[in-house]
Coordinates of C-alpha atoms in Angstrom, one line a residue:
M95 CA 0.0 0.0 0.0
F96 CA 1.3 3.5 -0.8
F97 CA 0.5 6.7 0.9
H98 CA 0.8 10.2 -0.3
D99 CA 1.8 13.4 1.5
K100 CA 0.8 16.5 -0.4
R101 CA 4.0 18.3 0.5
L102 CA 6.9 17.7 -1.9
Q103 CA 10.0 15.9 -0.7
Y104 CA 12.1 19.0 -1.4
K105 CA 11.2 22.5 -2.4
V106 CA 10.6 23.3 -6.1
R107 CA 10.9 27.0 -7.0
V108 CA 11.0 28.6 -10.5
D109 CA 12.2 32.2 -10.4
K110 CA 12.0 32.8 -14.1
P111 CA 9.6 30.4 -16.0
N112 CA 11.2 28.9 -19.1
P113 CA 9.1 26.6 -21.4
Q114 CA 12.3 25.5 -23.2
F115 CA 13.8 24.3 -20.0
A116 CA 10.6 22.5 -19.2
R117 CA 11.2 20.5 -22.3
L118 CA 14.7 19.6 -21.1
L119 CA 13.4 18.5 -17.8
Q120 CA 11.2 15.9 -19.6
Q121 CA 14.4 13.8 -20.1
A122 CA 14.7 13.5 -16.3
I123 CA 11.1 12.3 -16.1
G124 CA 10.6 9.9 -19.0
G125 CA 14.0 9.5 -20.7
I126 CA 16.1 6.4 -20.3
E127 CA 18.1 8.2 -17.7
G128 CA 15.0 9.5 -15.9
E129 CA 13.1 9.0 -12.7
I130 CA 10.3 6.9 -14.1
R131 CA 12.9 4.3 -15.1
V132 CA 14.6 4.0 -11.7
C133 CA 11.2 4.2 -9.9
L134 CA 9.8 1.2 -11.8
Q135 CA 13.1 -0.6 -11.8
Y136 CA 13.5 -0.6 -8.0
L137 CA 9.8 -1.4 -7.4
F138 CA 9.7 -4.3 -9.8
Q139 CA 12.9 -5.6 -8.3
A140 CA 11.3 -5.3 -4.9
W141 CA 8.0 -6.9 -5.9
G142 CA 9.8 -10.0 -7.2
A143 CA 12.5 -10.1 -4.5
R144 CA 13.3 -13.4 -2.9
G145 CA 15.8 -13.8 -0.1
P146 CA 16.6 -11.6 2.9
A147 CA 13.7 -9.2 3.5
K148 CA 16.0 -6.2 4.1
Y149 CA 16.8 -6.0 0.4
R150 CA 13.2 -6.0 -0.6
D151 CA 12.4 -3.4 2.0
M152 CA 15.2 -1.2 0.8
L153 CA 14.2 -1.4 -2.8
L154 CA 10.6 -0.6 -1.9
E155 CA 11.6 2.4 0.1
T156 CA 13.9 3.8 -2.6
G157 CA 11.5 3.1 -5.4
T158 CA 8.8 5.0 -3.5
E159 CA 11.2 7.9 -3.0
E160 CA 11.7 8.0 -6.7
I161 CA 7.9 8.6 -7.1
S162 CA 8.5 11.8 -5.2
H163 CA 11.3 12.8 -7.6
I164 CA 8.9 12.4 -10.5
E165 CA 6.4 14.6 -8.7
M166 CA 9.1 17.3 -8.1
L167 CA 10.1 17.3 -11.7
C168 CA 6.5 17.3 -13.0
T169 CA 5.9 20.3 -10.7
A170 CA 9.0 22.0 -12.1
V171 CA 7.8 21.4 -15.6
A172 CA 4.4 22.9 -14.9
L173 CA 5.9 26.0 -13.2
N174 CA 8.2 26.6 -16.1
L175 CA 5.3 26.3 -18.5
E176 CA 3.4 29.0 -16.6
G177 CA 5.9 31.2 -18.3
A178 CA 4.3 30.8 -21.7
K179 CA 3.7 34.5 -21.5
G180 CA 6.1 37.2 -20.4
S181 CA 9.6 38.4 -21.2
I182 CA 10.3 35.6 -23.7
I183 CA 7.2 36.4 -25.6
D184 CA 7.9 40.1 -25.6
E185 CA 10.8 39.4 -28.0
V186 CA 8.3 38.5 -30.8
V187 CA 5.0 39.6 -32.1
S188 CA 2.2 37.1 -31.9
S189 CA -1.5 36.9 -31.3
N190 CA -1.2 33.6 -29.5
P191 CA 1.6 33.6 -26.8
V192 CA 1.4 29.8 -26.2
V193 CA 1.8 29.0 -29.9
E194 CA 4.7 31.4 -30.1
Q195 CA 6.4 29.6 -27.3
I196 CA 5.9 26.3 -29.2
M197 CA 7.6 27.9 -32.2
G198 CA 10.4 29.1 -29.9
G199 CA 11.4 25.6 -28.6
M200 CA 8.7 24.5 -26.3
D201 CA 7.5 20.9 -26.8
P202 CA 4.1 21.5 -28.6
R203 CA 2.6 18.5 -26.7
H204 CA 3.1 20.3 -23.4
Y205 CA 0.3 22.6 -24.7
L206 CA -1.6 20.3 -27.2
S207 CA -1.7 17.1 -25.2
A208 CA -1.0 18.1 -21.6
G209 CA -2.5 21.6 -21.1
L210 CA 0.8 23.0 -19.9
A211 CA 1.8 20.0 -17.8
A212 CA 4.5 17.3 -17.7
M213 CA 4.2 14.0 -19.6
A214 CA 5.5 10.5 -19.3
A215 CA 7.9 11.1 -22.2
D216 CA 11.5 12.2 -22.9
A217 CA 12.7 15.6 -24.1
N218 CA 11.7 14.7 -27.7
G219 CA 8.2 13.7 -26.7
V220 CA 8.9 9.9 -27.1
P221 CA 6.9 8.0 -24.5
F222 CA 8.6 6.2 -21.7
N223 CA 9.7 2.7 -22.7
G224 CA 9.2 -0.1 -20.1
S225 CA 11.8 -2.3 -21.8
W226 CA 14.4 -0.1 -20.0
V227 CA 13.4 -1.5 -16.7
V228 CA 15.8 -4.2 -15.4
A229 CA 14.6 -6.7 -12.8
S230 CA 16.3 -10.0 -13.3
G231 CA 15.7 -11.7 -10.0
N232 CA 19.5 -11.9 -9.4
L233 CA 20.2 -9.4 -6.7
A234 CA 23.9 -8.7 -7.7
A235 CA 23.0 -8.3 -11.4
D236 CA 20.2 -5.9 -10.5
M237 CA 22.5 -3.8 -8.3
Y238 CA 24.9 -3.3 -11.2
A239 CA 22.0 -2.2 -13.3
N240 CA 21.0 0.2 -10.5
V241 CA 24.5 1.7 -10.3
M242 CA 24.4 2.3 -14.0
A243 CA 20.9 3.8 -13.9
E244 CA 21.9 6.2 -11.0
S245 CA 25.2 7.1 -12.7
T246 CA 23.6 8.1 -16.0
G247 CA 20.8 9.8 -14.1
R248 CA 23.3 11.8 -12.1
T249 CA 25.1 12.7 -15.3
L250 CA 21.9 14.0 -16.8
A251 CA 21.0 16.0 -13.7
T252 CA 24.4 17.7 -13.7
R253 CA 23.9 18.6 -17.4
L254 CA 20.5 20.0 -16.6
W255 CA 22.1 22.0 -13.7
E256 CA 24.6 23.4 -16.1
S257 CA 21.8 24.3 -18.6
T258 CA 19.9 26.7 -16.3
S259 CA 20.7 29.9 -14.6
D260 CA 17.5 29.8 -12.5
P261 CA 18.4 29.6 -8.8
G262 CA 15.4 27.6 -7.9
M263 CA 16.0 25.0 -10.6
K264 CA 19.6 24.8 -9.7
D265 CA 18.7 24.2 -6.1
M266 CA 16.2 21.4 -6.9
L267 CA 18.6 19.7 -9.3
A268 CA 21.4 19.9 -6.7
F269 CA 19.1 18.0 -4.3
L270 CA 18.4 15.3 -6.9
I271 CA 22.2 15.1 -7.7
A272 CA 22.8 14.5 -3.9
R273 CA 20.2 11.7 -3.8
D274 CA 21.8 10.1 -6.9
T275 CA 25.1 10.2 -4.9
M276 CA 23.5 8.3 -2.1
H277 CA 21.8 5.8 -4.3
Q278 CA 24.9 4.9 -6.2
N279 CA 26.7 4.3 -2.9
Q280 CA 23.7 2.4 -1.6
W281 CA 23.7 -0.1 -4.4
L282 CA 27.5 -0.5 -4.2
A283 CA 27.1 -1.2 -0.5
V284 CA 24.8 -4.0 -1.3
L285 CA 27.3 -5.4 -3.8
E286 CA 30.0 -5.2 -1.1
E287 CA 27.8 -7.0 1.3
L288 CA 27.2 -9.7 -1.2
G289 CA 30.9 -10.3 -1.4
G290 CA 32.2 -7.6 -3.8
P291 CA 34.3 -8.8 -6.7
S292 CA 34.8 -12.3 -5.1
A293 CA 31.0 -12.9 -5.7
H294 CA 31.7 -12.9 -9.4
P295 CA 31.0 -14.2 -11.9
I296 CA 27.2 -13.5 -11.7
P297 CA 25.3 -15.7 -11.1
N298 CA 27.7 -17.3 -8.7
S299 CA 25.3 -20.2 -8.2
F300 CA 26.1 -21.8 -11.7
P301 CA 28.6 -24.7 -11.4
R302 CA 31.9 -23.4 -12.6
D303 CA 33.0 -26.9 -13.9
E304 CA 30.2 -26.6 -16.5
E305 CA 31.9 -23.7 -18.2
V306 CA 34.4 -24.1 -21.1
S307 CA 37.0 -22.9 -18.6
A308 CA 39.8 -22.4 -21.2
F309 CA 37.9 -19.2 -22.3
S310 CA 36.8 -18.0 -18.8
Y311 CA 39.6 -15.4 -18.5
S312 CA 41.0 -15.0 -22.0
F313 CA 40.7 -11.6 -23.7
I314 CA 40.1 -12.4 -27.4
S315 CA 41.3 -9.7 -29.8
T316 CA 39.3 -9.4 -33.0
D317 CA 41.6 -6.8 -34.5
I318 CA 42.5 -8.0 -38.0
N319 CA 45.9 -6.3 -37.7
L320 CA 47.0 -8.7 -34.9
P321 CA 48.3 -6.2 -32.5
E322 CA 50.7 -6.9 -29.6
K323 CA 49.2 -7.6 -26.3
P324 CA 48.4 -4.3 -24.6
I325 CA 49.6 -3.5 -21.1
A326 CA 46.3 -3.5 -19.4
R327 CA 44.6 -4.9 -16.3
W328 CA 42.3 -7.2 -18.3
T329 CA 45.1 -8.9 -20.3
D330 CA 47.5 -10.1 -17.6
G331 CA 47.6 -11.1 -13.9
T332 CA 45.0 -12.5 -11.6
S333 CA 41.4 -11.9 -12.6
V334 CA 39.3 -9.4 -10.6
D335 CA 37.3 -12.1 -9.0
G336 CA 40.5 -13.9 -7.9
K337 CA 39.5 -17.1 -9.6
G338 CA 41.6 -17.1 -12.7
V339 CA 44.4 -15.5 -14.6
F340 CA 43.9 -13.1 -17.5
T341 CA 45.4 -14.0 -20.9
F342 CA 45.5 -12.4 -24.3
E343 CA 45.0 -14.1 -27.6
H344 CA 44.1 -13.3 -31.2
G345 CA 40.7 -14.6 -32.2
T346 CA 40.7 -17.8 -34.3
P347 CA 37.5 -19.6 -35.6
I348 CA 37.0 -22.9 -33.8
G349 CA 33.6 -23.8 -35.2
E350 CA 32.5 -24.7 -38.7
E351 CA 30.7 -22.7 -41.4
P352 CA 27.0 -22.9 -40.6
V353 CA 24.8 -25.0 -42.9
L354 CA 21.0 -24.6 -42.6
A355 CA 18.3 -26.9 -43.9
P356 CA 16.4 -25.7 -47.0
P357 CA 13.2 -23.7 -46.5
I358 CA 10.1 -25.5 -45.4
P359 CA 7.3 -25.5 -47.9
E360 CA 4.9 -24.0 -45.4
G361 CA 7.3 -21.0 -45.1
Y362 CA 6.6 -20.0 -48.7
A363 CA 10.1 -18.9 -49.6
Q364 CA 11.0 -18.3 -53.3
T365 CA 11.2 -21.2 -55.7
E366 CA 14.7 -20.3 -56.4
Q367 CA 15.6 -20.9 -52.8
M368 CA 14.3 -24.5 -53.0
V369 CA 17.5 -25.9 -54.5
N370 CA 20.3 -28.1 -53.5
K371 CA 22.1 -26.2 -50.8
N372 CA 25.5 -27.5 -52.0
L373 CA 25.1 -25.9 -55.5

């Protein structure tokens, strides 16, 4: 069960409304780096969590916090869109200030589809894509996905911070950047608790003797120029998980050329395809 407090998690203030910046903020809402993605990712991971309850509880609490971040950003978009009239419009002559803002860089759907409000879409108006949500059921794998999500989200937030001179927007974004800092460390702390690098490879429950072990720690170069082995961490020495030794080799085909059966009649390929495959 979820409960809602009408007060925002952190203050949202827009000193100088800017419909163009509202469009940029959409990326932090419905883009692949945005808050809808991390919100659903953490919640779906929690709803399917098996094992120690503390991980499920943590994911639920963080996913719920991300709902509040969506609310903050949606409020920021709406407040910026309230500036569809004013000093920016004064620079041009128009009988319809809202339409003029659309021509000046505002997302037209903010007006046409949402009535000067935020949408579940990115900065180009592309709807949020649920395929971005990672919830594998493997806690360690999901934590790495979460670190990536928070890292790209924090990168986006810093770019948005750089893109505005509005003190209120900078303050809100600085808060979101701080929360991304915590969440990155939070997921890394879980990985550390699970054993850190020694818990690799993921999943660590698969029997290692079932692998073709000769290839488990070999870097295979596919460079046609056959370069010398580079001096690099991943080409020499003990592997990061401590369970093997890195090697370097040039890629060599081990398999055979694939040979497929002829088309089945029910597939209705061309007649010319129905020939002896050896011709």
